[in-house]
CSV table of C-alpha atoms in Angstrom, one decimal:
chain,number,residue,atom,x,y,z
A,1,UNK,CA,96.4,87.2,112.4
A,2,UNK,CA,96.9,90.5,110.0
A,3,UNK,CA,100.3,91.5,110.7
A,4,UNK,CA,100.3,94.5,108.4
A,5,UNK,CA,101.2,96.4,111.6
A,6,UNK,CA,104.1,98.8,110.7
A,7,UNK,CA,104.4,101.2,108.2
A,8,UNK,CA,106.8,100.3,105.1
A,9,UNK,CA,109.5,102.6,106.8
A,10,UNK,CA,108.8,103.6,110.7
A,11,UNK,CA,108.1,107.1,112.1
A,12,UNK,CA,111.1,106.3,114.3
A,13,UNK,CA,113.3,105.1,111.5
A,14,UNK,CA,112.4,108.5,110.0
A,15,UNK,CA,113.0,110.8,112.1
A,16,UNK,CA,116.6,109.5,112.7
A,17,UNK,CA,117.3,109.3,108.9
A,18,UNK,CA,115.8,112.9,109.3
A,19,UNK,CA,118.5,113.5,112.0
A,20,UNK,CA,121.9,112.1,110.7
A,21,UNK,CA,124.3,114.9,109.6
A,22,UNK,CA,127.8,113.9,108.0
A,23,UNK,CA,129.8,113.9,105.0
A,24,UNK,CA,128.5,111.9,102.1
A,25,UNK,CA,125.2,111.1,102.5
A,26,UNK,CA,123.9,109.6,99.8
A,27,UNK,CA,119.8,109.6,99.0
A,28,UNK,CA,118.6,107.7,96.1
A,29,UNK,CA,114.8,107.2,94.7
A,30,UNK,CA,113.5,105.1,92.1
A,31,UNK,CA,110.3,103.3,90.9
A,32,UNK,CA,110.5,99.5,90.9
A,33,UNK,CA,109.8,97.0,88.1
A,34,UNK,CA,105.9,94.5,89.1
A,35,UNK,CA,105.6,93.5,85.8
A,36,UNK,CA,107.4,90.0,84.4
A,37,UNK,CA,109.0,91.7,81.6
A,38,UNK,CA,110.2,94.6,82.9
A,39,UNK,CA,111.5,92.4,86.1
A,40,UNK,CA,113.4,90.0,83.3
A,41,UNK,CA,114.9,93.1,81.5
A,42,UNK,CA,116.5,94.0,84.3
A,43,UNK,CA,115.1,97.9,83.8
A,44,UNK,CA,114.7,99.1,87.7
A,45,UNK,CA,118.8,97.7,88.0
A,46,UNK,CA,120.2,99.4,84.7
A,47,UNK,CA,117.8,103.0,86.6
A,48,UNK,CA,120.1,102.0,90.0
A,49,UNK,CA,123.6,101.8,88.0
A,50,UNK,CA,122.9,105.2,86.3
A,51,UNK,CA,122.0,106.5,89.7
A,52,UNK,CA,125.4,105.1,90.7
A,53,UNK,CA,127.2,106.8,88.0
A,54,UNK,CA,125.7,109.9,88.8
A,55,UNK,CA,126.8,109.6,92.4
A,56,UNK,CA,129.9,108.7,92.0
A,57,UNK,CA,131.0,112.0,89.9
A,58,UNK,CA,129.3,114.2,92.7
A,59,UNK,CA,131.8,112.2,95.3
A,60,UNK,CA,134.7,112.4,93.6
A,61,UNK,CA,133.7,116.4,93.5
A,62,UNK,CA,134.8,116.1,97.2
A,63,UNK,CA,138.5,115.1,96.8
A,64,UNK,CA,138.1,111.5,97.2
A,65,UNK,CA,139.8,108.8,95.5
A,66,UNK,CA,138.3,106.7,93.2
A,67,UNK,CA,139.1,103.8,95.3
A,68,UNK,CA,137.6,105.4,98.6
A,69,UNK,CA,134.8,105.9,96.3
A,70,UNK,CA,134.1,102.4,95.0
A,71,UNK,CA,134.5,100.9,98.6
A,72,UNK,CA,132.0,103.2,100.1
A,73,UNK,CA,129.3,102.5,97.6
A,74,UNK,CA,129.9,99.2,97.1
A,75,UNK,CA,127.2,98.0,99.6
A,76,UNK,CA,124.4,100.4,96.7
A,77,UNK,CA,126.5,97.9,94.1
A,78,UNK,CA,125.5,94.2,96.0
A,79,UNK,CA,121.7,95.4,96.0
A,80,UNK,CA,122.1,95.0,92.1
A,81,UNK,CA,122.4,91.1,92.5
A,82,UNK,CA,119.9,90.7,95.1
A,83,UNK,CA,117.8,88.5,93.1
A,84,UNK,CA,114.7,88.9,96.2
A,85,UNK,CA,114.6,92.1,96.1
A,86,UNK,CA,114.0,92.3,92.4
A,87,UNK,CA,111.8,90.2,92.5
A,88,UNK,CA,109.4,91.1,95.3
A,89,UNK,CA,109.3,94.9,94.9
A,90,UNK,CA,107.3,97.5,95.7
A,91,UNK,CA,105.9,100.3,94.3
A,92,UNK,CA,109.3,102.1,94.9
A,93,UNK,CA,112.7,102.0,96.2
A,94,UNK,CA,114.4,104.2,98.8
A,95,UNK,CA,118.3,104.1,99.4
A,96,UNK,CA,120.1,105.9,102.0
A,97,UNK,CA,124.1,105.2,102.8
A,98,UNK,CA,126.1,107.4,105.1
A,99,UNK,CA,129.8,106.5,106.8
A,100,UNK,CA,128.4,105.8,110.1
A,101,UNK,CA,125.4,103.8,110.0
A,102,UNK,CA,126.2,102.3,106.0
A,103,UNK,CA,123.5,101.1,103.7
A,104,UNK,CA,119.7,101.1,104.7
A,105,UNK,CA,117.0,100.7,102.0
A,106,UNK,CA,113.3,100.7,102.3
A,107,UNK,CA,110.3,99.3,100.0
A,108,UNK,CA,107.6,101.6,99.9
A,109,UNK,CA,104.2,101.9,98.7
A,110,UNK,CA,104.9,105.0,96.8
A,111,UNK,CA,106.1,105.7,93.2
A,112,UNK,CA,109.1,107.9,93.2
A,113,UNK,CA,110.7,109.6,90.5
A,114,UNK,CA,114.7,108.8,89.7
A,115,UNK,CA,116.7,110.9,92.5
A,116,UNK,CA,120.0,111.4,93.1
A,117,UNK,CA,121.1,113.3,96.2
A,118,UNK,CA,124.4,113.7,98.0
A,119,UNK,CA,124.9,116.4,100.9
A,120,UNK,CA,125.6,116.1,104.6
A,121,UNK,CA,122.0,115.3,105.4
A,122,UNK,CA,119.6,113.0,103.9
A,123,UNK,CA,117.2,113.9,100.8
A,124,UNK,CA,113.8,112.5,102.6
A,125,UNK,CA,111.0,115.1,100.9
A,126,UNK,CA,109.5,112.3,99.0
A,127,UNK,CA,108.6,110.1,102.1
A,128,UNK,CA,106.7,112.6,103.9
A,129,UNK,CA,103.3,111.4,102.1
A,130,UNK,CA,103.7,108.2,104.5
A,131,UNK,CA,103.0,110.6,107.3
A,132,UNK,CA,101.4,113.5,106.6
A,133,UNK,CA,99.1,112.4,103.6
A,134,UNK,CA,97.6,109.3,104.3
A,135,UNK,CA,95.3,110.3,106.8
A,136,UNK,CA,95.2,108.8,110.2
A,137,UNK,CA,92.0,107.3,111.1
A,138,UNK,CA,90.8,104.6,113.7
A,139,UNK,CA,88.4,101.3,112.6
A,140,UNK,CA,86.0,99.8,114.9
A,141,UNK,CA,84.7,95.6,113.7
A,142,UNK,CA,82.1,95.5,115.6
A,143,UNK,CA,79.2,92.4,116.3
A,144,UNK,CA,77.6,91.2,119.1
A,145,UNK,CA,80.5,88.8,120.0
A,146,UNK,CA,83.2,90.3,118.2
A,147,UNK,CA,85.1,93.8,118.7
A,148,UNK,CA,88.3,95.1,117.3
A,149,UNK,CA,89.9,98.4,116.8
A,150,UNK,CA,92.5,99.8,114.2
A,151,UNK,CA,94.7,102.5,114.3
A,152,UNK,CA,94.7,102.9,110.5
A,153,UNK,CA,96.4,105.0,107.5
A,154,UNK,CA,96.8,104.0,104.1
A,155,UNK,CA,99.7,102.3,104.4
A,156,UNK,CA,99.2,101.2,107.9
A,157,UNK,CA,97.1,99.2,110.0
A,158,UNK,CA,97.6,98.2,113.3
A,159,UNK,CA,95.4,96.1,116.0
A,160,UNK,CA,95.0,98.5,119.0
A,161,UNK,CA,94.2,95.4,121.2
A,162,UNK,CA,90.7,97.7,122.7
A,163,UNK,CA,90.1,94.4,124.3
A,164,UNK,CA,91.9,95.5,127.2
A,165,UNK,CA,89.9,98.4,127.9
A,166,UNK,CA,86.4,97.6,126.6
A,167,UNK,CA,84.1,94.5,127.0
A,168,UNK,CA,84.5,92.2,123.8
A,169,UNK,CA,81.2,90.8,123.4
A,170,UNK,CA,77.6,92.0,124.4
A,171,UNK,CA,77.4,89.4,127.9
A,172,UNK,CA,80.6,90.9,129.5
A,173,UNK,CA,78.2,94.1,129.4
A,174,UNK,CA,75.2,93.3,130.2
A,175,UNK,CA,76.1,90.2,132.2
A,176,UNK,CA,76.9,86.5,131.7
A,177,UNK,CA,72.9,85.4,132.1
A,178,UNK,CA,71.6,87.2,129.3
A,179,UNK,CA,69.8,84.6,127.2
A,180,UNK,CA,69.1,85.0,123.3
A,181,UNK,CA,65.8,86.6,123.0
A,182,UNK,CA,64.7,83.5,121.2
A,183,UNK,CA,61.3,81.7,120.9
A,184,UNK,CA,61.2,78.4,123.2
A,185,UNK,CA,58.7,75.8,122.9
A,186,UNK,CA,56.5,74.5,126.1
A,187,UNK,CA,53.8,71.7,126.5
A,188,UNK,CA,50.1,72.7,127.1
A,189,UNK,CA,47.8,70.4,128.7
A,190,UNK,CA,44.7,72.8,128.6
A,191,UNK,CA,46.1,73.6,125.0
A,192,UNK,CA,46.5,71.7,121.8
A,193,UNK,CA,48.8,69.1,122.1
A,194,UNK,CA,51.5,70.6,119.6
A,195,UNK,CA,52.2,73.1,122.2
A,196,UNK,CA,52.0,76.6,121.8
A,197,UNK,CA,55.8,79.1,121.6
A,198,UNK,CA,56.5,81.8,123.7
A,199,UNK,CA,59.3,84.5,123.9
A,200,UNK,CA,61.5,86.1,127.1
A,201,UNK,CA,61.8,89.8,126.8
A,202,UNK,CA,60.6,92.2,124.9
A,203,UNK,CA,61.8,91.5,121.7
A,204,UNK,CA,63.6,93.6,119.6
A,205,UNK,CA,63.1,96.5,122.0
A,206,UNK,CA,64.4,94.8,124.7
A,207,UNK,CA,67.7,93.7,122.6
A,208,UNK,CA,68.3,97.3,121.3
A,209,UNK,CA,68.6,97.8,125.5
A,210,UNK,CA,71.1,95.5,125.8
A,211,UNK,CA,73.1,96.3,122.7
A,212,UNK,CA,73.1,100.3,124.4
A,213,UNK,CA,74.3,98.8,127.3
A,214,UNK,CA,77.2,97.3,125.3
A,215,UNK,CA,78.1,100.0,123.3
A,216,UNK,CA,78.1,102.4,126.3
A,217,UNK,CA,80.7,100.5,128.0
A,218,UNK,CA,83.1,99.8,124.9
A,219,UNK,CA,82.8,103.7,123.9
A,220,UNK,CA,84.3,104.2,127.2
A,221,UNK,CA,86.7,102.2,126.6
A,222,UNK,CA,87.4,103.6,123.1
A,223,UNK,CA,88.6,106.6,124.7
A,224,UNK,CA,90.9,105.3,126.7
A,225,UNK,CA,92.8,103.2,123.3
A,226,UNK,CA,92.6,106.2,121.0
A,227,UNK,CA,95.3,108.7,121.1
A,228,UNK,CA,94.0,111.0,118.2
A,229,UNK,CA,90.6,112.0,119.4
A,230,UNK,CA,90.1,114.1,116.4
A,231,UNK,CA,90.8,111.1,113.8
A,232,UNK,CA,87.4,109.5,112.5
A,233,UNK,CA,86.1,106.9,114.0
A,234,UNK,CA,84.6,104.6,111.1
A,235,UNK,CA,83.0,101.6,111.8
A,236,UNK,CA,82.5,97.9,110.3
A,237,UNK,CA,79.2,96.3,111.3
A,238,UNK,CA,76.1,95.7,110.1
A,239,UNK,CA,73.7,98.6,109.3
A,240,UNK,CA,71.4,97.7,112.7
A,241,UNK,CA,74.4,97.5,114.7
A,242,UNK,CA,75.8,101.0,113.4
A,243,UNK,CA,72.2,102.8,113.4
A,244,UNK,CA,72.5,102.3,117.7
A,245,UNK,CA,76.6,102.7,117.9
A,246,UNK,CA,76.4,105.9,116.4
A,247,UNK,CA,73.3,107.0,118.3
A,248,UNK,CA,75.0,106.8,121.9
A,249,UNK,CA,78.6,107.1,121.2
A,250,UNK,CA,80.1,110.3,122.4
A,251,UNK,CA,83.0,109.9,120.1
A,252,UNK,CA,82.8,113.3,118.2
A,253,UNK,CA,84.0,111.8,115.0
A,254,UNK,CA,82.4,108.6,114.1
A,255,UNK,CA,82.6,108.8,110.3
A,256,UNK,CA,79.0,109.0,108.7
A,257,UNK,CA,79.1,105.9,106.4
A,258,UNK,CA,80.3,102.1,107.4
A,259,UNK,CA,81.2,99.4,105.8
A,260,UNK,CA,78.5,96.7,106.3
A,261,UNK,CA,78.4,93.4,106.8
A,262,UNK,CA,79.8,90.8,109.7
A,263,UNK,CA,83.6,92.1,109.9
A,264,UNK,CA,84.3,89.1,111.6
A,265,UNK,CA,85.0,87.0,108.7
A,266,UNK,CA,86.2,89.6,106.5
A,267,UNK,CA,89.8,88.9,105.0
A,268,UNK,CA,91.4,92.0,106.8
A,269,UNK,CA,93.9,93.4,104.0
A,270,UNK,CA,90.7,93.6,102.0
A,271,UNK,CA,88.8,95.4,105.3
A,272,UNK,CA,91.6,97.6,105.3
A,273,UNK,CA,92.0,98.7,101.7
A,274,UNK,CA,88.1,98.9,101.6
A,275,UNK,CA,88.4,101.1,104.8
A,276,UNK,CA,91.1,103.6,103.2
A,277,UNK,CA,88.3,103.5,100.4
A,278,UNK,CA,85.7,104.6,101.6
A,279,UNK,CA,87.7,107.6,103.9
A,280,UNK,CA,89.4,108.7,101.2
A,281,UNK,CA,87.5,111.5,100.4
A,282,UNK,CA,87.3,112.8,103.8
A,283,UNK,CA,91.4,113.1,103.9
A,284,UNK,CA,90.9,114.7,100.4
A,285,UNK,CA,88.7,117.1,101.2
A,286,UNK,CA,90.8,118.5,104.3
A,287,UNK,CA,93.7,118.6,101.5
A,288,UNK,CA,90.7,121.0,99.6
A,289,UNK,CA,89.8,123.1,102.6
A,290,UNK,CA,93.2,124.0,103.4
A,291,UNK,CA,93.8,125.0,99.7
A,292,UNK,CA,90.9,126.9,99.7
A,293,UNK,CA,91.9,128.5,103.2
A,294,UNK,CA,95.3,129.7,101.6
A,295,UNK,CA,93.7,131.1,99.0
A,296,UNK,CA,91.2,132.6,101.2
A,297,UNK,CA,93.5,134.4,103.5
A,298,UNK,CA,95.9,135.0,100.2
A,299,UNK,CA,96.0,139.0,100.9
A,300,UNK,CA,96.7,138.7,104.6
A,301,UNK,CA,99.7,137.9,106.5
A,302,UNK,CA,99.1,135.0,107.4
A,303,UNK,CA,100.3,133.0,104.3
A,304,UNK,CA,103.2,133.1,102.2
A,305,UNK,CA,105.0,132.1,98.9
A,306,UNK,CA,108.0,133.6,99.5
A,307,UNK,CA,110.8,131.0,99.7
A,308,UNK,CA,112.7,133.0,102.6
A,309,UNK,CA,109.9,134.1,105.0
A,310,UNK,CA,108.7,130.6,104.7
A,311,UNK,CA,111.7,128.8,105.2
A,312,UNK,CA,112.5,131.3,108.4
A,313,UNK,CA,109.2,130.7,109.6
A,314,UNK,CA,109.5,126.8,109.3
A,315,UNK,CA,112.5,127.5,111.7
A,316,UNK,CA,110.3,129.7,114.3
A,317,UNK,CA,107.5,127.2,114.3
A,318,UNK,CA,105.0,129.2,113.0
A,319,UNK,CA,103.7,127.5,109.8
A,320,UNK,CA,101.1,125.9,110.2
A,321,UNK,CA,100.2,124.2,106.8
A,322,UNK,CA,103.2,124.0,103.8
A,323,UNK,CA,102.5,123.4,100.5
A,324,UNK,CA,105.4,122.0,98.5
A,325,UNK,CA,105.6,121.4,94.3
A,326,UNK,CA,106.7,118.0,94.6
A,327,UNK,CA,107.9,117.9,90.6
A,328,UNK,CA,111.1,120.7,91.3
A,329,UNK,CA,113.3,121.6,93.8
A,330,UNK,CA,114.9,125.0,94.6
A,331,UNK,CA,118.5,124.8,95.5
A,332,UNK,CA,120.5,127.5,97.6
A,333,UNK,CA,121.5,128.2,100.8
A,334,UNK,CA,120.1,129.1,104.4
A,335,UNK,CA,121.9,131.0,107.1
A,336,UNK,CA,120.6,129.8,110.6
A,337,UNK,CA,122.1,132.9,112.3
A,338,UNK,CA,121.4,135.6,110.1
A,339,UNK,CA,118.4,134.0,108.2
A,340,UNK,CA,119.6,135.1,105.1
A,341,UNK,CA,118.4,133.2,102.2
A,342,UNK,CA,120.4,132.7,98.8
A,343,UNK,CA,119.0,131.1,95.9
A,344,UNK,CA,121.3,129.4,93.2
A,345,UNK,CA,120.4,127.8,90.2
A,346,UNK,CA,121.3,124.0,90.5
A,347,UNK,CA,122.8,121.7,93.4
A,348,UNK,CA,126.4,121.6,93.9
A,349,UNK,CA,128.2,120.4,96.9
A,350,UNK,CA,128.0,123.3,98.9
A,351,UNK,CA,124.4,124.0,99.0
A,352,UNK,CA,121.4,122.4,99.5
A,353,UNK,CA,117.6,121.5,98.8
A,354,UNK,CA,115.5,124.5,100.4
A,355,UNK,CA,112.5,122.8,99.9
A,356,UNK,CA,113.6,119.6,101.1
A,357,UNK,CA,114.7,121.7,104.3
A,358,UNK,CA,111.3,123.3,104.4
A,359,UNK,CA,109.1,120.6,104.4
A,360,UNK,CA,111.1,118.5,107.6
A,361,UNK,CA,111.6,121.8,109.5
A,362,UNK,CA,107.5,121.7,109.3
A,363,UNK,CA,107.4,118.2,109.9
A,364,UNK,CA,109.4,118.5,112.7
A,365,UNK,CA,107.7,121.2,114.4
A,366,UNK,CA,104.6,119.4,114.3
A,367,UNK,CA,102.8,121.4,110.8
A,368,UNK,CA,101.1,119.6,108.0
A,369,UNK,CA,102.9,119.1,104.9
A,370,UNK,CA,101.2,118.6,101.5
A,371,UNK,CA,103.1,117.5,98.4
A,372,UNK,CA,101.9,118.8,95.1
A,373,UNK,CA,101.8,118.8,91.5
A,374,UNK,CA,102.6,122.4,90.2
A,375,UNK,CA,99.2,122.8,89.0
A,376,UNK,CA,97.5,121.9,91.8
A,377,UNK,CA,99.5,124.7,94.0
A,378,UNK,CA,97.4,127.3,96.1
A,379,UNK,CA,99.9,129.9,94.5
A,380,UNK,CA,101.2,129.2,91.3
A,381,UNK,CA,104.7,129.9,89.8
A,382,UNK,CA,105.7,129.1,93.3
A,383,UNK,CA,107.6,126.2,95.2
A,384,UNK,CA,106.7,126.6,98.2
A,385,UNK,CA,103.2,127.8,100.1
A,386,UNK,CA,102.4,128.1,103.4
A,387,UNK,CA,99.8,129.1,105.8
A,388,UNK,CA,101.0,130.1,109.0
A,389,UNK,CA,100.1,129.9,112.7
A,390,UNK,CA,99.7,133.2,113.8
């Protein structure tokens, strides 16, 4: 069985990172070595020391010992000689410590640049692509004896178990005496004596019939295993099967394009980074439209690239899409009472990351968050975009 089930850090897991407040909570980034001579050079732990360096000045900024210091990171310090987690990395390597809960780290499928953060909350900006990026989607196998569904992403995939609410092969729909429309051979004795062939049903008319039949009662019970009814549907089969699927289903988003073939014997990390392949471009192109609609409704009120209206709205709920530069940060301050704003030029102990708070205060209130290169911001020169609700 595919087990790639959970994502490389868990929505859950997340959202209580995202919900830890207290003293010293340390964030750390960094890319991870996959090639052998990087991985024997040692360069991803010499990256981690320096972050520890870094770290450990911005502690001792807050009138601890140097002792109190060492202890508390010391758990960062044992990940240096964890000879399996050099050696089986991924793509990046997120580190969180705080006094309560102590050291949690997480492999990810993202490439992070260095980061160093240390406030009374943790620095989580650059996971938020896990959730908000990837594109949620749902994958139907489908053959005549075989049916599975996936509640997909880019970096997750996850057997929905439709079985439970659909029929799994074509005779637990259209009943358990359906024979093969196949040719069978009888003797003649008015005939030639090699017999002649003959055929039950109607052919190929007939088994389109019964494979409507089928389809009908597992798109019924598609609804009842998807959650997201707006997430495409895209299907694995074979181009006859998905030709009639797509014909009856009353799905409203059954992607247009499939991967083809029998999915039944497909190796499924391959079925799964071929899926996120070809639905790539339909998770792109929402990224496009609601570039375009910022830009669009640019001269209206209803967007924004003021760092202070945005960040107040985030707080009433009101954005509805945020676009965050992903290469800088804006530092300051952010007055929950008075909703005064002050921007300062660099992080000290005493402030924070605005756009860091930005982007979970959407997240949390249920907006879409899109990290961005500078030059690919709606409104340039600016940190922070958004479009809001109303």
């Amino acid at each position: 069985m595919y087990t790639a089930e959970k994502l490389p850090l868990p929505k859950s897991t997340f959202e209580s990172l995202m919900a830890k407040k207290t003293l010293h909570c340390v964030s750390i980034y960094l890319s991870m070595d996959k090639k052998g001579m990087e991985q024997n050079l040692h360069l991803a732990q010499a990256i981690l020391k320096n972050c520890l360096e870094k770290v450990r000045t911005v502690l001792l900024q807050y009138q601890l010992h140097e002792n109190e210091v060492e202890d508390y990171l010391d758990p960062i310090t044992q990940l240096l000689g964890r000879v399996d987690l050099w050696r089986n990395p991924s793509d990046g390597l997120a580190i969180f410590l705080n006094p309560d809960t102590g050291l949690q780290y997480f492999q990810v499928p993202l490439l992070f640049e260095t980061q160093t953060y240390v406030a009374n909350h943790f620095y989580l900006k650059p996971l938020l692509p896990l959730y908000h990026n990837d594109g949620t989607y749902y994958l139907l196998e489908l053959s005549r004896d075989y049916v599975k569904l996936y509640k997909a992403s880019r970096y997750q995939f996850k057997d929905l178990f439709v079985e439970d609410f659909a029929p799994k092969r074509l005779e637990e729909a259209v009943g358990f005496d359906h024979r093969p429309k196949v040719l069978q051979f009888r003797n003649a004795n008015n005939l030639s004596s090699a017999g002649v062939f003959h055929g039950h049903g109607e052919g190929k008319d007939d088994d389109k019939k019964e494979m409507v039949k089928f389809f009908r009662a597992l798109d019924k019970g598609l609804k009842k295993a998807i959650e997201n009814q707006n997430a495409p549907l895209l299907l694995a089969c074979t181009d006859y099967l998905y030709s009639i699927y797509k014909e009856i289903s009353t799905y409203k988003n059954v992607y247009d394009g499939h991967l083809g073939g029998d999915p039944e014997f497909k190796v499924k990390t391959s079925l799964h980074q071929d899926s996120w392949n070809l639905i790539a471009p339909y998770f792109k192109k929402y990224e496009s439209e609601m570039i375009q609609k910022f830009k669009d409704l640019s001269y209206s009120q209803k967007t924004s690239y003021e760092i202070g209206e945005i960040l107040r709205a985030t707080f009433q709920g009101t954005v509805e899409v945020l676009f965050v530069e992903n290469e800088t940060d804006v530092f300051g301050t952010f007055n929950l009472k008075t909703n005064r704003v002050t921007v300062e030029k660099s992080k000290d102990i005493s402030n924070t990351s605005l756009t860091n708070l930005a982007a979970l205060e959407c997240y949390k209130r249920g907006g879409k968050v899109f990290l961005l290169p500078a030059e690919h911001m709606p409104m340039k020169n600016s940190n922070l975009n958004a479009i809001f609700r109303y």
